[in-house]
Structures are given as C-alpha cells and as structure tokens.
mmCIF file of C-alpha atoms in Angstrom:
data_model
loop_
_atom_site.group_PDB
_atom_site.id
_atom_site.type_symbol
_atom_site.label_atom_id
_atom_site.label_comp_id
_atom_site.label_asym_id
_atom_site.label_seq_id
_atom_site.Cartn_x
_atom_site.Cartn_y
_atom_site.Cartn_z
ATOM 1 C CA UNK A 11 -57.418 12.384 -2.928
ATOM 2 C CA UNK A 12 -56.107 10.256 0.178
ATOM 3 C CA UNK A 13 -58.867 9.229 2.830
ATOM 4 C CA UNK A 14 -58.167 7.473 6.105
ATOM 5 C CA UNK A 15 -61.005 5.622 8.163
ATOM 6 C CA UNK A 16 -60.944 4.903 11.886
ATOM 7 C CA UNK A 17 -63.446 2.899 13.326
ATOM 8 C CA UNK A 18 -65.195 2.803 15.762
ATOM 9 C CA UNK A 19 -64.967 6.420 16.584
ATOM 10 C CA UNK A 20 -65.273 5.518 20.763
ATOM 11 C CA UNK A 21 -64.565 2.766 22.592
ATOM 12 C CA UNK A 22 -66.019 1.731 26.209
ATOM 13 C CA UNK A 23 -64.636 -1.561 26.901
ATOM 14 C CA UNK A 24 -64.015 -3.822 30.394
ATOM 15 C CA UNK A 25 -60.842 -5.058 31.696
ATOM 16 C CA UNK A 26 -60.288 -8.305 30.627
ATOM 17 C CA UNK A 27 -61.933 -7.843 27.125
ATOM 18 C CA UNK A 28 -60.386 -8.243 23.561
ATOM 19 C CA UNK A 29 -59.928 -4.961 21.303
ATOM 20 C CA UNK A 30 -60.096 -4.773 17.482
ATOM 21 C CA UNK A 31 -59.504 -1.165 16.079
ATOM 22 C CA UNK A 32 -59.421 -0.999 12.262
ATOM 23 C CA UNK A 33 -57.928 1.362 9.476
ATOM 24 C CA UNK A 34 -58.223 1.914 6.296
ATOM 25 C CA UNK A 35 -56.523 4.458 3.769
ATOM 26 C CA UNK A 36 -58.128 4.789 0.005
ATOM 27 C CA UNK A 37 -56.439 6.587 -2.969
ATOM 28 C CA UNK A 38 -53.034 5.698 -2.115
ATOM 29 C CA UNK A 39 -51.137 2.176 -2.424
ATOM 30 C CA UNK A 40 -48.687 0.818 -0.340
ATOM 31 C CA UNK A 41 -48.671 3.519 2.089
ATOM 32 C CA UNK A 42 -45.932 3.180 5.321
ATOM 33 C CA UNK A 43 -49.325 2.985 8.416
ATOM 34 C CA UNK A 44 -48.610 3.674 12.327
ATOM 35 C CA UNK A 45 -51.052 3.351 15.120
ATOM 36 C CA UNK A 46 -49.932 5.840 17.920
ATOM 37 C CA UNK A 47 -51.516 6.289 21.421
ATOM 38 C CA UNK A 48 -52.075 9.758 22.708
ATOM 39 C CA UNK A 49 -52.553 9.792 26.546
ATOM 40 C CA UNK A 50 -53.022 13.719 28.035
ATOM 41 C CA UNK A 51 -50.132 15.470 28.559
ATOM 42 C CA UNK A 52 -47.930 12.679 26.948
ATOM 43 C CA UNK A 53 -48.173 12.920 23.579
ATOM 44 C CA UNK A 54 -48.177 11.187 21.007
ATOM 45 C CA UNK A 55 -46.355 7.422 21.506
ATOM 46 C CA UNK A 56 -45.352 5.356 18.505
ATOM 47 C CA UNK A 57 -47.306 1.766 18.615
ATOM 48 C CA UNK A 58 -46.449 -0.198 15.511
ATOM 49 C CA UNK A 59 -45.363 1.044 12.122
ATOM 50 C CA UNK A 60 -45.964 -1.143 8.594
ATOM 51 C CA UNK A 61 -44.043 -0.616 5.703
ATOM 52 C CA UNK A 62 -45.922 -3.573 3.908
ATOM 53 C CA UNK A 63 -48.332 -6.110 4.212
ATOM 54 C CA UNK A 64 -47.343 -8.909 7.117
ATOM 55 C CA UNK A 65 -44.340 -6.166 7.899
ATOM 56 C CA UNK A 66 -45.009 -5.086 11.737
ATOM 57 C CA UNK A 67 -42.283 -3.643 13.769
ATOM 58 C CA UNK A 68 -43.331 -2.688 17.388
ATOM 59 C CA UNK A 69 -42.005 0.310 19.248
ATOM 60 C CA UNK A 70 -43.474 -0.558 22.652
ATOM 61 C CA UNK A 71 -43.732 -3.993 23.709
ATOM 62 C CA UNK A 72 -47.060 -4.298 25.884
ATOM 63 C CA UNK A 73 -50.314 -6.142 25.591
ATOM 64 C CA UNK A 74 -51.031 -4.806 22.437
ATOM 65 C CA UNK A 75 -50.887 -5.912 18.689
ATOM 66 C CA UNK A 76 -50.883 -5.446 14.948
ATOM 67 C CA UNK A 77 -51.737 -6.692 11.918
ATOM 68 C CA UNK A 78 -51.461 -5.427 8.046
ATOM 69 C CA UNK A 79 -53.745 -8.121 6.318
ATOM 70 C CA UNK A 80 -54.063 -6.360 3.381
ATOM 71 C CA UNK A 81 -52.050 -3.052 1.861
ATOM 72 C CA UNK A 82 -54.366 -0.498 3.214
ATOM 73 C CA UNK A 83 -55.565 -2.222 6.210
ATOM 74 C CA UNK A 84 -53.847 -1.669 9.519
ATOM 75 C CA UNK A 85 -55.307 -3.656 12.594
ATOM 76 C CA UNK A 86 -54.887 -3.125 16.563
ATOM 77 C CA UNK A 87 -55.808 -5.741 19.021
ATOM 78 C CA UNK A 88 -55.327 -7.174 22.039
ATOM 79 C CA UNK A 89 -56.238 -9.925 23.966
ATOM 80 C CA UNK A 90 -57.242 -8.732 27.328
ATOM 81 C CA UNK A 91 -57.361 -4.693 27.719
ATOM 82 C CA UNK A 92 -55.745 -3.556 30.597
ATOM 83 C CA UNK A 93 -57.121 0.023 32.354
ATOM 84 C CA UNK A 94 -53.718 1.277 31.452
ATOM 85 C CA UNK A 95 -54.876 1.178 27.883
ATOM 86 C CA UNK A 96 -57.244 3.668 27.738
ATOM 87 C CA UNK A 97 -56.210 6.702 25.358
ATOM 88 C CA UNK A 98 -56.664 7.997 22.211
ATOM 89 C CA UNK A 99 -55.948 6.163 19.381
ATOM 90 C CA UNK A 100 -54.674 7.093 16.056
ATOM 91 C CA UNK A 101 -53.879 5.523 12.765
ATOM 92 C CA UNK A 102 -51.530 7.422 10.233
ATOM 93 C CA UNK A 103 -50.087 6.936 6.839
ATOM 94 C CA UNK A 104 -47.476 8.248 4.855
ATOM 95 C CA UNK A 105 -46.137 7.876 1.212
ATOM 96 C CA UNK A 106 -42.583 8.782 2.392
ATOM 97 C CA UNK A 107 -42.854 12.084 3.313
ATOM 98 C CA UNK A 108 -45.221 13.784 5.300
ATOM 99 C CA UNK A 109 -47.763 11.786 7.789
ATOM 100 C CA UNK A 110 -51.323 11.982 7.371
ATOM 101 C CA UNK A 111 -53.644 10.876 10.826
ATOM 102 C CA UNK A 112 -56.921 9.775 10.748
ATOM 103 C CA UNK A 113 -60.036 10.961 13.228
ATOM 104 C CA UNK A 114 -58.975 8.774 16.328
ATOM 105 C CA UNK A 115 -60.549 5.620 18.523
ATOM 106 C CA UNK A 116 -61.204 7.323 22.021
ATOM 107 C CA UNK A 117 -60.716 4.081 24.279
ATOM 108 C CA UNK A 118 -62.050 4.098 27.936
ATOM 109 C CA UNK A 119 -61.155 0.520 29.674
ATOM 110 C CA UNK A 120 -63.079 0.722 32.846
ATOM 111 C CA UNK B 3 -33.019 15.305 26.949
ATOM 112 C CA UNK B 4 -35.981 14.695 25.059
ATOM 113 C CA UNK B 5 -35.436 14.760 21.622
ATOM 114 C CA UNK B 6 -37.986 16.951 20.530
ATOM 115 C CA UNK B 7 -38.734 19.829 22.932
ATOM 116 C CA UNK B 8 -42.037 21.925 22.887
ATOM 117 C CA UNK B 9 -43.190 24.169 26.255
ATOM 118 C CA UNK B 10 -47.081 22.835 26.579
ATOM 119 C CA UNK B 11 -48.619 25.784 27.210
ATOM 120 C CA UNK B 12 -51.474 26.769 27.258
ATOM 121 C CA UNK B 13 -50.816 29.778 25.560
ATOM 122 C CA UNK B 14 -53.816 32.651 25.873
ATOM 123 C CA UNK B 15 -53.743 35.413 23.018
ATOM 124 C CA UNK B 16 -56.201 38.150 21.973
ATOM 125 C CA UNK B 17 -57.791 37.755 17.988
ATOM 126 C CA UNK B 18 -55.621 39.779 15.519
ATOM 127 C CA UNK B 19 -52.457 38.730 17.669
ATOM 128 C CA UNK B 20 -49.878 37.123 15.726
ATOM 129 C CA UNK B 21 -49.096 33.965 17.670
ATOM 130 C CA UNK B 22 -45.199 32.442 17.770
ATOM 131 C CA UNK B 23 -44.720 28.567 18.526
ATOM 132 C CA UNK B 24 -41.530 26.983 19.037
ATOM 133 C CA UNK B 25 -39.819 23.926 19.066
ATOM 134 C CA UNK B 26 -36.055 23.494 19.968
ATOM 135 C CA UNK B 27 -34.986 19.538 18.899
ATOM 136 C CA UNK B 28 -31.654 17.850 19.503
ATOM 137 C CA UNK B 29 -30.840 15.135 17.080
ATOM 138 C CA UNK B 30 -29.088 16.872 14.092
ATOM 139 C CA UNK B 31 -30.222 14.005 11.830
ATOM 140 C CA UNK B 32 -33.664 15.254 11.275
ATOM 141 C CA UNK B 33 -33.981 17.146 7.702
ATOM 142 C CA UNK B 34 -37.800 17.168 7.539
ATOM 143 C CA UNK B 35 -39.957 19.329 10.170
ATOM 144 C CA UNK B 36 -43.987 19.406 10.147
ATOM 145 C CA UNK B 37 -46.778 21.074 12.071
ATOM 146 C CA UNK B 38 -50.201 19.610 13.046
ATOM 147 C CA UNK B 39 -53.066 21.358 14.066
ATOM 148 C CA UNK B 40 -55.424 18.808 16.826
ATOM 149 C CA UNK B 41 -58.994 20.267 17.802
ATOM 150 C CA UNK B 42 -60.298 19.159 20.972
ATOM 151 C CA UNK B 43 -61.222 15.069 20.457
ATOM 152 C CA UNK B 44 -60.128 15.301 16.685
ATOM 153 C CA UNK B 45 -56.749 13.689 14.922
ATOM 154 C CA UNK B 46 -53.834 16.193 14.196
ATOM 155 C CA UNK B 47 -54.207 17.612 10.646
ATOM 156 C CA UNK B 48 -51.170 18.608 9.175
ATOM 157 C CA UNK B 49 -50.827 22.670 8.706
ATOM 158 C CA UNK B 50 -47.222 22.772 6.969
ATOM 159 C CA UNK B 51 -44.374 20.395 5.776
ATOM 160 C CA UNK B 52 -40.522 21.476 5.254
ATOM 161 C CA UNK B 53 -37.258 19.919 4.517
ATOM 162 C CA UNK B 54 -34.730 23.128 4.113
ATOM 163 C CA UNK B 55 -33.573 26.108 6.720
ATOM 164 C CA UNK B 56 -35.983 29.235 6.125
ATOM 165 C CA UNK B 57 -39.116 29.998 5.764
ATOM 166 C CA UNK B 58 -42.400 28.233 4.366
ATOM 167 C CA UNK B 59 -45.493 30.770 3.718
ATOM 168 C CA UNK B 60 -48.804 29.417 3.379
ATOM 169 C CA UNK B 61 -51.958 31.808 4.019
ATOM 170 C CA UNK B 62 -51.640 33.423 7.520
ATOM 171 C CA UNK B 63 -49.748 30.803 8.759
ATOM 172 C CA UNK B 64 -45.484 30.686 8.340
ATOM 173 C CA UNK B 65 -43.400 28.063 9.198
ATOM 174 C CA UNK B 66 -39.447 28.708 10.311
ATOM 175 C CA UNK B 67 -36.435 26.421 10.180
ATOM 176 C CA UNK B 68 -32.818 27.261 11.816
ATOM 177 C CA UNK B 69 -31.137 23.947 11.494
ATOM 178 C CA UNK B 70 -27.972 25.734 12.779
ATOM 179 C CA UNK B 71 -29.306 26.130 16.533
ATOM 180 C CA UNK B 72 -31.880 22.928 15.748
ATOM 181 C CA UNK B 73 -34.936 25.488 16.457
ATOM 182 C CA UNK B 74 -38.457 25.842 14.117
ATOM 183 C CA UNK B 75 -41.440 28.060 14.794
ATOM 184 C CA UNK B 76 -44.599 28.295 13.521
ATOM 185 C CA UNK B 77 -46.097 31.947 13.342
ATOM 186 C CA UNK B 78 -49.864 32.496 12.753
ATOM 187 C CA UNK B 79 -50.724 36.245 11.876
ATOM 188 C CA UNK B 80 -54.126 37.618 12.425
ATOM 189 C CA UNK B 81 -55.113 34.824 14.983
ATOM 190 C CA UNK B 82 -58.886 33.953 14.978
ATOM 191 C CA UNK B 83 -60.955 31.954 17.824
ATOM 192 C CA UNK B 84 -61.480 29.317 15.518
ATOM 193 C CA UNK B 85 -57.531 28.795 15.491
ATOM 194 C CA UNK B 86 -57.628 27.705 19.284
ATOM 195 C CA UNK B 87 -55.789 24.089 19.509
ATOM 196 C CA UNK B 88 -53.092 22.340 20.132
ATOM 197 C CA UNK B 89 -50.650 22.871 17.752
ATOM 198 C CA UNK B 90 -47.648 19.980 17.485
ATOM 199 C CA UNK B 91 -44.713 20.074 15.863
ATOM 200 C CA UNK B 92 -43.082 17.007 14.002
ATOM 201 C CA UNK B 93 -39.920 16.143 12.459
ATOM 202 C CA UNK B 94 -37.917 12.831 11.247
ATOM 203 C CA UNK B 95 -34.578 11.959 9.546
ATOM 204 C CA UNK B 96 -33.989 11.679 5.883
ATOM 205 C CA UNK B 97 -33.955 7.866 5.606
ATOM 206 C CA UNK B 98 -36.082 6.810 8.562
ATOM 207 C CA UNK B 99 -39.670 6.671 8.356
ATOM 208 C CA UNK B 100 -40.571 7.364 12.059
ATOM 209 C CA UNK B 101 -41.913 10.655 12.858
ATOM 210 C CA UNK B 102 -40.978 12.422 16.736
ATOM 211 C CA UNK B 103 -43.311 14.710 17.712
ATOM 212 C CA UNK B 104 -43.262 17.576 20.208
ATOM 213 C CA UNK B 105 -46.103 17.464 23.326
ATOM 214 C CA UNK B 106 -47.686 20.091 21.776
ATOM 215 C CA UNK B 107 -48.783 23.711 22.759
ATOM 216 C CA UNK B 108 -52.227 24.739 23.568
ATOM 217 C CA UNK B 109 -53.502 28.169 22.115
ATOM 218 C CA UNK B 110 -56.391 29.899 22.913
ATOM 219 C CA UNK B 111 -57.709 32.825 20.832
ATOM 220 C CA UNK B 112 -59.520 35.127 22.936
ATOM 221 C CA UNK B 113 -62.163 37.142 21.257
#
C-alpha cells in the first residue's frame, strides 16, 4: 500500500530564516505531488504541483519554492520566511485519480 | 463566484442524526468529485471518490452527485462523536490534474 511522509511534523521558525519541508511517498512510482498551504478559514491553496522529476509548475508566485529531486521526493523551501508564511502545510500525491495528503508541517514564523 | 462553494459551518448535530453536507460548484468541466475527512491538526483523509451523477454507498457514509444543477452531498447516517471534523469536498476536470476544494464544513457530534 501507498505511504506518504511529512517531516518535520511542526515547525517554529524566525523571520528571516530558510525553510526545508520534505516528502516522501513509497509504494507508488511516478506519482503527480502538490504541496498546499492551509491557513484557517481559507482553505486549502495550491503551492506547486510535479508531474515528474525537475517538472515544477507554481500556482502562487511568493517567497516560496520547490523541488522534485528524485520521483518520490517533493521539497519546499524558501530563502527567508516571512510571518505571512505561517500555516499548515501539506504534501499530496495522486496516480491520476484521486489525491492522497499526508499528516501536515504546522509552520509558526514568529 | 468561487468555483467551488461549501457554507463553513460549524454544523452541531445530536449522535444517531444523519448529517447532510453540501457543495454547490460552478465550472461544468469537473467530472470527478471527492470528500475528505480533516481531524483537528491532522491531513484530510479521503472518505469517498466519484466520477458519475448518483449515488456512491460506502458503510454509513453516502456520497451524491447531480451534475445537472452542479450540486454533491455527502450524507453520514447514524452520526457518532468520533465523526466530528471538518469535512471538505473536492472535485477536478477530466484531463487536468489540479484538484479545487471547498472551505470545508465543521461538524460536531454531540453525545
């Protein structure tokens, strides 16, 4: 069966700082990955989606990046958080149908 | 208009209840419609998937699509406390591989 990894599970990090948030999906290959961002009462907000290794395509342009270094591997950064950034982070895949989320990055910039 | 349109809630019901959530969406493109289940702190874990207009049975929980008048529900019968959460739904277009989702509805199953 499919398994997908978040780490690390929270976050406390100062303006300023770099991020690194990392996924990882077993029992699958080549699965389609998305990081989202859910702030409260907003929902959930497409990041980036990956529909291959080295293929990113960004759905909010912001401080924020990605990176698919390998086919299961789905990577967040950024080079200085902003306080704005803080949220809930989640990594998904998909095989073509139905999305599958992982257990989340709770961010706090302070 | 948002695309996908889903009243937040929270929604307060007594155990045994059967609970109705509801969607209404706008784009006619979408063919495939999902609902998530998202404890408190947790990532959404998908309760039921469908691609056609009617209805999708699995345990107490039913899922409805009317792609006519662009609506889905999701019904739970026999609601328990330990189905309090925010329930989202989820839908995307036959050839795209983005998913929209809803805001989500908070439930709470009162014993």
């Amino acid at each position: 069966s499919q398994t997908i990894h978040q780490w690390p599970a929270t976050l406390v990090q100062p303006v300023g700082s770099p991020l690194s948030l990392e996924c990882t999906v077993e029992g699958t290959s080549n699965p389609n990955l998305y990081w989202y961002r859910q702030a409260a009462g907003r929902g959930l907000q497409l990041l980036f989606y990956s529909v291959g290794i080295g293929q990113i395509s960004s759905e909010v342009p912001q401080n924020l990046s990605a990176s698919r270094p390998q086919d299961r591997q789905f990577i967040l950064s950024s080079k200085k958080l902003l306080l704005s950034d803080s949220g809930f982070y989640l990594c998904a895949w998909s095989g073509g149908g139905e999305q599958y989320f992982g257990p989340g990055t709770r961010l706090t910039v302070t | 208009q948002k695309e996908v349109e889903q009243d937040p809630g929270p929604l307060s019901v007594p155990e045994g209840a059967i609970v109705s959530l509801n969607c209404t969406y706008s784009n006619s493109a979408f063919q495939y419609f999902m609902w998530y289940r998202q404890y408190s702190r947790k990532g959404p874990e998908l309760l039921m998937y469908t691609y056609s207009s009617g209805n999708k049975e699995d345990g107490r929980f039913t899922a409805q699509v009317d792609k006519s008048s662009k609506y889905i529900s999701l019904f739970i019968r026999d609601s328990q406390p330990s189905d309090s959460a925010t329930y989202l739904c989820a839908m995307r277009g036959g050839g795209y591989q983005k998913v929209t989702f809803g805001i989500g509805t908070k439930l709470q199953v009162i014993p």
